[in-house]
JSON list of C-alpha atoms in Angstrom, two decimals:
[
{"chain": "A", "resi": 12, "resn": "MET", "atom": "CA", "xyz": [4.44, 0.15, -17.69]},
{"chain": "A", "resi": 13, "resn": "ARG", "atom": "CA", "xyz": [4.85, -2.11, -14.66]},
{"chain": "A", "resi": 14, "resn": "ARG", "atom": "CA", "xyz": [3.17, -1.23, -11.37]},
{"chain": "A", "resi": 15, "resn": "TYR", "atom": "CA", "xyz": [4.17, -3.18, -8.27]},
{"chain": "A", "resi": 16, "resn": "VAL", "atom": "CA", "xyz": [2.51, -3.19, -4.85]},
{"chain": "A", "resi": 17, "resn": "LEU", "atom": "CA", "xyz": [4.00, -3.46, -1.37]},
{"chain": "A", "resi": 18, "resn": "THR", "atom": "CA", "xyz": [1.52, -4.92, 1.12]},
{"chain": "A", "resi": 19, "resn": "GLY", "atom": "CA", "xyz": [1.55, -6.50, 4.56]},
{"chain": "A", "resi": 20, "resn": "ALA", "atom": "CA", "xyz": [0.85, -5.85, 8.21]},
{"chain": "A", "resi": 21, "resn": "PRO", "atom": "CA", "xyz": [0.79, -2.33, 9.58]},
{"chain": "A", "resi": 22, "resn": "GLY", "atom": "CA", "xyz": [4.24, -1.58, 10.97]},
{"chain": "A", "resi": 23, "resn": "ALA", "atom": "CA", "xyz": [5.96, -4.32, 8.92]},
{"chain": "A", "resi": 24, "resn": "GLY", "atom": "CA", "xyz": [8.28, -1.83, 7.22]},
{"chain": "A", "resi": 25, "resn": "LYS", "atom": "CA", "xyz": [6.55, -1.21, 3.88]},
{"chain": "A", "resi": 26, "resn": "THR", "atom": "CA", "xyz": [6.97, 2.54, 4.05]},
{"chain": "A", "resi": 27, "resn": "SER", "atom": "CA", "xyz": [10.62, 2.23, 5.10]},
{"chain": "A", "resi": 28, "resn": "ILE", "atom": "CA", "xyz": [11.25, -0.02, 2.09]},
{"chain": "A", "resi": 29, "resn": "ALA", "atom": "CA", "xyz": [9.34, 2.38, -0.15]},
{"chain": "A", "resi": 30, "resn": "ASP", "atom": "CA", "xyz": [11.36, 5.33, 1.17]},
{"chain": "A", "resi": 31, "resn": "GLU", "atom": "CA", "xyz": [14.61, 3.46, 0.52]},
{"chain": "A", "resi": 32, "resn": "LEU", "atom": "CA", "xyz": [13.52, 2.57, -3.02]},
{"chain": "A", "resi": 33, "resn": "ARG", "atom": "CA", "xyz": [12.63, 6.24, -3.61]},
{"chain": "A", "resi": 34, "resn": "ARG", "atom": "CA", "xyz": [16.05, 7.27, -2.27]},
{"chain": "A", "resi": 35, "resn": "ARG", "atom": "CA", "xyz": [17.58, 4.90, -4.82]},
{"chain": "A", "resi": 36, "resn": "GLY", "atom": "CA", "xyz": [15.69, 6.62, -7.63]},
{"chain": "A", "resi": 37, "resn": "TYR", "atom": "CA", "xyz": [12.58, 4.50, -8.10]},
{"chain": "A", "resi": 38, "resn": "GLN", "atom": "CA", "xyz": [9.18, 6.07, -8.62]},
{"chain": "A", "resi": 39, "resn": "VAL", "atom": "CA", "xyz": [7.28, 5.26, -5.43]},
{"chain": "A", "resi": 40, "resn": "PHE", "atom": "CA", "xyz": [3.76, 6.24, -4.42]},
{"chain": "A", "resi": 41, "resn": "ALA", "atom": "CA", "xyz": [3.05, 6.81, -0.73]},
{"chain": "A", "resi": 42, "resn": "GLU", "atom": "CA", "xyz": [0.33, 4.98, 1.17]},
{"chain": "A", "resi": 43, "resn": "ALA", "atom": "CA", "xyz": [-2.95, 6.78, 0.48]},
{"chain": "A", "resi": 44, "resn": "ALA", "atom": "CA", "xyz": [-4.61, 5.76, 3.75]},
{"chain": "A", "resi": 45, "resn": "THR", "atom": "CA", "xyz": [-1.83, 7.35, 5.80]},
{"chain": "A", "resi": 46, "resn": "ASP", "atom": "CA", "xyz": [-2.14, 10.57, 3.80]},
{"chain": "A", "resi": 47, "resn": "VAL", "atom": "CA", "xyz": [-5.95, 10.62, 4.19]},
{"chain": "A", "resi": 48, "resn": "ILE", "atom": "CA", "xyz": [-5.53, 10.08, 7.94]},
{"chain": "A", "resi": 49, "resn": "THR", "atom": "CA", "xyz": [-2.88, 12.82, 8.19]},
{"chain": "A", "resi": 50, "resn": "ALA", "atom": "CA", "xyz": [-5.07, 15.27, 6.26]},
{"chain": "A", "resi": 51, "resn": "GLY", "atom": "CA", "xyz": [-8.08, 14.44, 8.44]},
{"chain": "A", "resi": 52, "resn": "GLN", "atom": "CA", "xyz": [-6.12, 14.89, 11.65]},
{"chain": "A", "resi": 53, "resn": "ALA", "atom": "CA", "xyz": [-4.81, 18.23, 10.34]},
{"chain": "A", "resi": 54, "resn": "ARG", "atom": "CA", "xyz": [-8.48, 19.27, 9.99]},
{"chain": "A", "resi": 55, "resn": "GLY", "atom": "CA", "xyz": [-9.09, 18.30, 13.62]},
{"chain": "A", "resi": 56, "resn": "VAL", "atom": "CA", "xyz": [-10.61, 14.83, 13.09]},
{"chain": "A", "resi": 57, "resn": "ALA", "atom": "CA", "xyz": [-9.03, 12.64, 15.79]},
{"chain": "A", "resi": 58, "resn": "GLU", "atom": "CA", "xyz": [-9.80, 9.29, 14.11]},
{"chain": "A", "resi": 59, "resn": "PRO", "atom": "CA", "xyz": [-10.38, 9.83, 10.38]},
{"chain": "A", "resi": 60, "resn": "TRP", "atom": "CA", "xyz": [-10.63, 6.05, 9.83]},
{"chain": "A", "resi": 61, "resn": "SER", "atom": "CA", "xyz": [-13.94, 6.22, 11.75]},
{"chain": "A", "resi": 62, "resn": "GLU", "atom": "CA", "xyz": [-15.46, 8.67, 9.28]},
{"chain": "A", "resi": 63, "resn": "PRO", "atom": "CA", "xyz": [-18.10, 7.15, 6.96]},
{"chain": "A", "resi": 64, "resn": "ASP", "atom": "CA", "xyz": [-16.32, 8.31, 3.79]},
{"chain": "A", "resi": 65, "resn": "PHE", "atom": "CA", "xyz": [-12.82, 7.19, 4.85]},
{"chain": "A", "resi": 66, "resn": "VAL", "atom": "CA", "xyz": [-12.57, 4.11, 2.62]},
{"chain": "A", "resi": 67, "resn": "GLU", "atom": "CA", "xyz": [-13.88, 6.01, -0.41]},
{"chain": "A", "resi": 68, "resn": "ALA", "atom": "CA", "xyz": [-11.41, 8.86, 0.21]},
{"chain": "A", "resi": 69, "resn": "VAL", "atom": "CA", "xyz": [-8.54, 6.36, 0.23]},
{"chain": "A", "resi": 70, "resn": "VAL", "atom": "CA", "xyz": [-9.78, 4.75, -3.00]},
{"chain": "A", "resi": 71, "resn": "ARG", "atom": "CA", "xyz": [-10.12, 8.13, -4.74]},
{"chain": "A", "resi": 72, "resn": "LEU", "atom": "CA", "xyz": [-6.57, 9.11, -3.78]},
{"chain": "A", "resi": 73, "resn": "GLN", "atom": "CA", "xyz": [-5.18, 5.74, -4.89]},
{"chain": "A", "resi": 74, "resn": "ARG", "atom": "CA", "xyz": [-6.91, 6.05, -8.25]},
{"chain": "A", "resi": 75, "resn": "ALA", "atom": "CA", "xyz": [-5.75, 9.65, -8.76]},
{"chain": "A", "resi": 76, "resn": "ARG", "atom": "CA", "xyz": [-2.14, 8.69, -8.04]},
{"chain": "A", "resi": 77, "resn": "GLN", "atom": "CA", "xyz": [-2.25, 5.67, -10.33]},
{"chain": "A", "resi": 78, "resn": "ALA", "atom": "CA", "xyz": [-3.99, 7.55, -13.15]},
{"chain": "A", "resi": 79, "resn": "GLY", "atom": "CA", "xyz": [-1.47, 10.40, -13.08]},
{"chain": "A", "resi": 80, "resn": "ALA", "atom": "CA", "xyz": [1.61, 8.19, -12.94]},
{"chain": "A", "resi": 81, "resn": "CYS", "atom": "CA", "xyz": [4.18, 7.78, -15.66]},
{"chain": "A", "resi": 82, "resn": "GLY", "atom": "CA", "xyz": [7.43, 5.90, -15.83]},
{"chain": "A", "resi": 83, "resn": "PRO", "atom": "CA", "xyz": [8.27, 2.33, -16.81]},
{"chain": "A", "resi": 84, "resn": "VAL", "atom": "CA", "xyz": [8.34, 0.93, -13.25]},
{"chain": "A", "resi": 85, "resn": "GLN", "atom": "CA", "xyz": [6.20, 2.18, -10.38]},
{"chain": "A", "resi": 86, "resn": "VAL", "atom": "CA", "xyz": [6.02, 0.96, -6.78]},
{"chain": "A", "resi": 87, "resn": "TYR", "atom": "CA", "xyz": [2.88, 1.54, -4.71]},
{"chain": "A", "resi": 88, "resn": "ASP", "atom": "CA", "xyz": [2.76, 1.45, -0.92]},
{"chain": "A", "resi": 89, "resn": "ARG", "atom": "CA", "xyz": [-0.58, -0.44, -0.92]},
{"chain": "A", "resi": 90, "resn": "SER", "atom": "CA", "xyz": [-3.32, -0.71, -3.57]},
{"chain": "A", "resi": 91, "resn": "PRO", "atom": "CA", "xyz": [-7.12, -0.77, -3.75]},
{"chain": "A", "resi": 92, "resn": "LEU", "atom": "CA", "xyz": [-6.98, -4.46, -2.80]},
{"chain": "A", "resi": 93, "resn": "CYS", "atom": "CA", "xyz": [-5.36, -3.37, 0.46]},
{"chain": "A", "resi": 94, "resn": "THR", "atom": "CA", "xyz": [-8.26, -0.96, 0.87]},
{"chain": "A", "resi": 95, "resn": "LEU", "atom": "CA", "xyz": [-10.65, -3.89, 0.37]},
{"chain": "A", "resi": 96, "resn": "ALA", "atom": "CA", "xyz": [-8.72, -5.73, 3.10]},
{"chain": "A", "resi": 97, "resn": "LEU", "atom": "CA", "xyz": [-9.05, -2.64, 5.30]},
{"chain": "A", "resi": 98, "resn": "ALA", "atom": "CA", "xyz": [-12.82, -2.49, 4.77]},
{"chain": "A", "resi": 99, "resn": "ARG", "atom": "CA", "xyz": [-13.13, -6.17, 5.68]},
{"chain": "A", "resi": 100, "resn": "PHE", "atom": "CA", "xyz": [-10.87, -5.80, 8.71]},
{"chain": "A", "resi": 101, "resn": "LEU", "atom": "CA", "xyz": [-12.87, -2.81, 9.97]},
{"chain": "A", "resi": 102, "resn": "GLY", "atom": "CA", "xyz": [-16.15, -4.62, 9.31]},
{"chain": "A", "resi": 103, "resn": "ARG", "atom": "CA", "xyz": [-17.22, -1.96, 6.84]},
{"chain": "A", "resi": 104, "resn": "PRO", "atom": "CA", "xyz": [-19.46, -2.71, 3.89]},
{"chain": "A", "resi": 105, "resn": "VAL", "atom": "CA", "xyz": [-17.73, -2.72, 0.52]},
{"chain": "A", "resi": 106, "resn": "GLY", "atom": "CA", "xyz": [-19.26, 0.30, -1.15]},
{"chain": "A", "resi": 107, "resn": "ALA", "atom": "CA", "xyz": [-19.77, 0.88, -4.85]},
{"chain": "A", "resi": 108, "resn": "VAL", "atom": "CA", "xyz": [-16.66, 3.07, -5.21]},
{"chain": "A", "resi": 109, "resn": "LEU", "atom": "CA", "xyz": [-14.34, 0.45, -3.70]},
{"chain": "A", "resi": 110, "resn": "ALA", "atom": "CA", "xyz": [-16.01, -2.47, -5.52]},
{"chain": "A", "resi": 111, "resn": "ALA", "atom": "CA", "xyz": [-15.72, -0.67, -8.86]},
{"chain": "A", "resi": 112, "resn": "GLU", "atom": "CA", "xyz": [-12.07, 0.20, -8.29]},
{"chain": "A", "resi": 113, "resn": "VAL", "atom": "CA", "xyz": [-11.15, -3.36, -7.31]},
{"chain": "A", "resi": 114, "resn": "GLU", "atom": "CA", "xyz": [-12.94, -4.61, -10.42]},
{"chain": "A", "resi": 115, "resn": "ARG", "atom": "CA", "xyz": [-11.17, -2.02, -12.59]},
{"chain": "A", "resi": 116, "resn": "VAL", "atom": "CA", "xyz": [-7.65, -2.74, -11.36]},
{"chain": "A", "resi": 117, "resn": "THR", "atom": "CA", "xyz": [-8.06, -6.52, -11.47]},
{"chain": "A", "resi": 118, "resn": "ALA", "atom": "CA", "xyz": [-9.87, -6.72, -14.82]},
{"chain": "A", "resi": 119, "resn": "ALA", "atom": "CA", "xyz": [-7.49, -4.28, -16.52]},
{"chain": "A", "resi": 120, "resn": "GLY", "atom": "CA", "xyz": [-4.35, -5.76, -14.95]},
{"chain": "A", "resi": 121, "resn": "ILE", "atom": "CA", "xyz": [-3.32, -2.36, -13.60]},
{"chain": "A", "resi": 122, "resn": "TYR", "atom": "CA", "xyz": [-0.89, -3.87, -11.09]},
{"chain": "A", "resi": 123, "resn": "GLN", "atom": "CA", "xyz": [1.58, -6.69, -11.69]},
{"chain": "A", "resi": 124, "resn": "ARG", "atom": "CA", "xyz": [0.30, -10.07, -10.53]},
{"chain": "A", "resi": 125, "resn": "GLN", "atom": "CA", "xyz": [3.32, -10.37, -8.24]},
{"chain": "A", "resi": 126, "resn": "VAL", "atom": "CA", "xyz": [2.73, -8.39, -5.04]},
{"chain": "A", "resi": 127, "resn": "PHE", "atom": "CA", "xyz": [5.44, -7.91, -2.41]},
{"chain": "A", "resi": 128, "resn": "LEU", "atom": "CA", "xyz": [4.20, -9.21, 0.95]},
{"chain": "A", "resi": 129, "resn": "VAL", "atom": "CA", "xyz": [6.33, -7.47, 3.57]},
{"chain": "A", "resi": 130, "resn": "ARG", "atom": "CA", "xyz": [6.55, -9.74, 6.60]},
{"chain": "A", "resi": 131, "resn": "PRO", "atom": "CA", "xyz": [6.20, -8.33, 10.14]},
{"chain": "A", "resi": 132, "resn": "LEU", "atom": "CA", "xyz": [9.25, -7.33, 12.14]},
{"chain": "A", "resi": 133, "resn": "GLY", "atom": "CA", "xyz": [7.87, -8.74, 15.41]},
{"chain": "A", "resi": 134, "resn": "PHE", "atom": "CA", "xyz": [6.46, -5.48, 16.78]},
{"chain": "A", "resi": 135, "resn": "VAL", "atom": "CA", "xyz": [4.38, -2.46, 15.80]},
{"chain": "A", "resi": 136, "resn": "THR", "atom": "CA", "xyz": [5.43, 1.09, 16.61]},
{"chain": "A", "resi": 137, "resn": "PRO", "atom": "CA", "xyz": [2.33, 3.24, 17.16]},
{"chain": "A", "resi": 138, "resn": "THR", "atom": "CA", "xyz": [2.04, 6.51, 15.26]},
{"chain": "A", "resi": 139, "resn": "ALA", "atom": "CA", "xyz": [-0.72, 9.11, 14.93]},
{"chain": "A", "resi": 140, "resn": "ALA", "atom": "CA", "xyz": [-1.98, 7.20, 11.88]},
{"chain": "A", "resi": 141, "resn": "ARG", "atom": "CA", "xyz": [-1.20, 3.67, 13.15]},
{"chain": "A", "resi": 142, "resn": "ARG", "atom": "CA", "xyz": [-3.00, 2.66, 16.33]},
{"chain": "A", "resi": 143, "resn": "ILE", "atom": "CA", "xyz": [-3.09, -1.11, 16.23]},
{"chain": "A", "resi": 144, "resn": "SER", "atom": "CA", "xyz": [-1.80, -3.91, 18.42]},
{"chain": "A", "resi": 145, "resn": "TYR", "atom": "CA", "xyz": [0.71, -6.40, 17.08]},
{"chain": "A", "resi": 146, "resn": "ALA", "atom": "CA", "xyz": [-1.87, -9.21, 17.29]},
{"chain": "A", "resi": 147, "resn": "ASP", "atom": "CA", "xyz": [-4.38, -7.15, 15.30]},
{"chain": "A", "resi": 148, "resn": "ALA", "atom": "CA", "xyz": [-1.68, -6.21, 12.78]},
{"chain": "A", "resi": 149, "resn": "LEU", "atom": "CA", "xyz": [-0.99, -9.91, 12.19]},
{"chain": "A", "resi": 150, "resn": "GLU", "atom": "CA", "xyz": [-4.70, -10.59, 11.65]},
{"chain": "A", "resi": 151, "resn": "PHE", "atom": "CA", "xyz": [-4.89, -7.61, 9.28]},
{"chain": "A", "resi": 152, "resn": "ALA", "atom": "CA", "xyz": [-1.95, -9.07, 7.34]},
{"chain": "A", "resi": 153, "resn": "ARG", "atom": "CA", "xyz": [-3.82, -12.37, 7.00]},
{"chain": "A", "resi": 154, "resn": "VAL", "atom": "CA", "xyz": [-6.82, -10.49, 5.60]},
{"chain": "A", "resi": 155, "resn": "HIS", "atom": "CA", "xyz": [-4.50, -8.92, 3.01]},
{"chain": "A", "resi": 156, "resn": "GLU", "atom": "CA", "xyz": [-3.13, -12.32, 2.05]},
{"chain": "A", "resi": 157, "resn": "ARG", "atom": "CA", "xyz": [-6.65, -13.71, 1.56]},
{"chain": "A", "resi": 158, "resn": "VAL", "atom": "CA", "xyz": [-7.79, -10.72, -0.51]},
{"chain": "A", "resi": 159, "resn": "TYR", "atom": "CA", "xyz": [-4.83, -10.87, -2.87]},
{"chain": "A", "resi": 160, "resn": "ALA", "atom": "CA", "xyz": [-5.13, -14.66, -3.23]},
{"chain": "A", "resi": 161, "resn": "GLU", "atom": "CA", "xyz": [-8.88, -14.38, -3.96]},
{"chain": "A", "resi": 162, "resn": "HIS", "atom": "CA", "xyz": [-8.09, -12.01, -6.81]},
{"chain": "A", "resi": 163, "resn": "GLY", "atom": "CA", "xyz": [-5.38, -14.17, -8.37]},
{"chain": "A", "resi": 164, "resn": "TYR", "atom": "CA", "xyz": [-2.25, -12.35, -7.22]},
{"chain": "A", "resi": 165, "resn": "GLU", "atom": "CA", "xyz": [1.02, -14.10, -6.37]},
{"chain": "A", "resi": 166, "resn": "LEU", "atom": "CA", "xyz": [2.56, -12.98, -3.09]},
{"chain": "A", "resi": 167, "resn": "VAL", "atom": "CA", "xyz": [6.33, -12.48, -3.18]},
{"chain": "A", "resi": 168, "resn": "ASP", "atom": "CA", "xyz": [7.68, -12.87, 0.34]},
{"chain": "A", "resi": 169, "resn": "VAL", "atom": "CA", "xyz": [9.84, -10.05, 1.76]},
{"chain": "A", "resi": 170, "resn": "PRO", "atom": "CA", "xyz": [11.18, -11.49, 5.04]},
{"chain": "A", "resi": 171, "resn": "PRO", "atom": "CA", "xyz": [12.10, -9.41, 8.09]},
{"chain": "A", "resi": 172, "resn": "GLY", "atom": "CA", "xyz": [15.53, -7.84, 8.06]},
{"chain": "A", "resi": 173, "resn": "PRO", "atom": "CA", "xyz": [17.38, -4.56, 7.67]},
{"chain": "A", "resi": 174, "resn": "VAL", "atom": "CA", "xyz": [15.64, -2.02, 5.42]},
{"chain": "A", "resi": 175, "resn": "GLY", "atom": "CA", "xyz": [18.53, -1.87, 2.96]},
{"chain": "A", "resi": 176, "resn": "ARG", "atom": "CA", "xyz": [18.56, -5.63, 2.47]},
{"chain": "A", "resi": 177, "resn": "ARG", "atom": "CA", "xyz": [14.79, -5.73, 2.00]},
{"chain": "A", "resi": 178, "resn": "ALA", "atom": "CA", "xyz": [14.88, -2.86, -0.50]},
{"chain": "A", "resi": 179, "resn": "THR", "atom": "CA", "xyz": [17.71, -4.55, -2.40]},
{"chain": "A", "resi": 180, "resn": "ALA", "atom": "CA", "xyz": [15.65, -7.76, -2.64]},
{"chain": "A", "resi": 181, "resn": "VAL", "atom": "CA", "xyz": [12.65, -5.85, -3.99]},
{"chain": "A", "resi": 182, "resn": "ALA", "atom": "CA", "xyz": [14.84, -3.87, -6.41]},
{"chain": "A", "resi": 183, "resn": "ALA", "atom": "CA", "xyz": [16.41, -7.08, -7.72]},
{"chain": "A", "resi": 184, "resn": "TYR", "atom": "CA", "xyz": [12.94, -8.44, -8.41]},
{"chain": "A", "resi": 185, "resn": "LEU", "atom": "CA", "xyz": [11.95, -5.23, -10.22]},
{"chain": "A", "resi": 186, "resn": "GLY", "atom": "CA", "xyz": [14.78, -5.91, -12.66]},
{"chain": "A", "resi": 187, "resn": "VAL", "atom": "CA", "xyz": [15.69, -2.30, -13.39]},
{"chain": "A", "resi": 188, "resn": "THR", "atom": "CA", "xyz": [18.52, -0.10, -12.25]},
{"chain": "A", "resi": 189, "resn": "SER", "atom": "CA", "xyz": [17.88, 2.74, -9.84]},
{"chain": "A", "resi": 190, "resn": "GLY", "atom": "CA", "xyz": [16.84, 6.03, -11.32]},
{"chain": "A", "resi": 191, "resn": "GLU", "atom": "CA", "xyz": [14.65, 4.52, -14.02]},
{"chain": "A", "resi": 192, "resn": "GLY", "atom": "CA", "xyz": [11.51, 4.96, -11.97]},
{"chain": "A", "resi": 193, "resn": "GLY", "atom": "CA", "xyz": [10.65, 8.49, -13.03]},
{"chain": "A", "resi": 194, "resn": "PRO", "atom": "CA", "xyz": [9.77, 11.62, -11.06]},
{"chain": "A", "resi": 195, "resn": "ASP", "atom": "CA", "xyz": [8.95, 11.88, -7.37]},
{"chain": "A", "resi": 196, "resn": "PRO", "atom": "CA", "xyz": [5.31, 11.24, -6.44]},
{"chain": "A", "resi": 197, "resn": "VAL", "atom": "CA", "xyz": [2.78, 13.90, -5.59]},
{"chain": "A", "resi": 198, "resn": "TYR", "atom": "CA", "xyz": [1.69, 13.85, -1.95]},
{"chain": "A", "resi": 199, "resn": "LEU", "atom": "CA", "xyz": [-1.66, 14.77, -0.47]},
{"chain": "A", "resi": 200, "resn": "THR", "atom": "CA", "xyz": [-1.37, 18.01, 1.47]}
]
């Protein structure tokens, strides 16, 4: 089983690439942080990322999705190392849950050592879950790069461009034909 990660700056196009890969038949797992934010906002929490248990909630959802996954090739819109980057970017302490999950995924080789670094498009479109300036998004991307490098991962550059071209480049790297990815992912509701 091969598990690949898409990472990069907020608004760089990771989710658009993931959606296109899913449309082509790959098994793709949605970004856990976005789903935790959406669920929190649905409960009336305006800024779920400010909640003390936010990072741990993201880690738990990431682990549940990874543990329940099947299929020979899986693509994840972010990983626990991205959550570590998030904690650092937000100035949050790295709690026991996050530290243990980072240790587990790195020691066990859960994700492929090649991680797709999706480069910024030159702007960030704000959403309910994404409230960050372009300058901050670029700094956040640098934190991701440092975290993955510290843990021995090789970053595979995905340059800016049309979604279809970016998805085709990622798919070519995956080395499998569309439709071999398995069933659709389960989403947090």
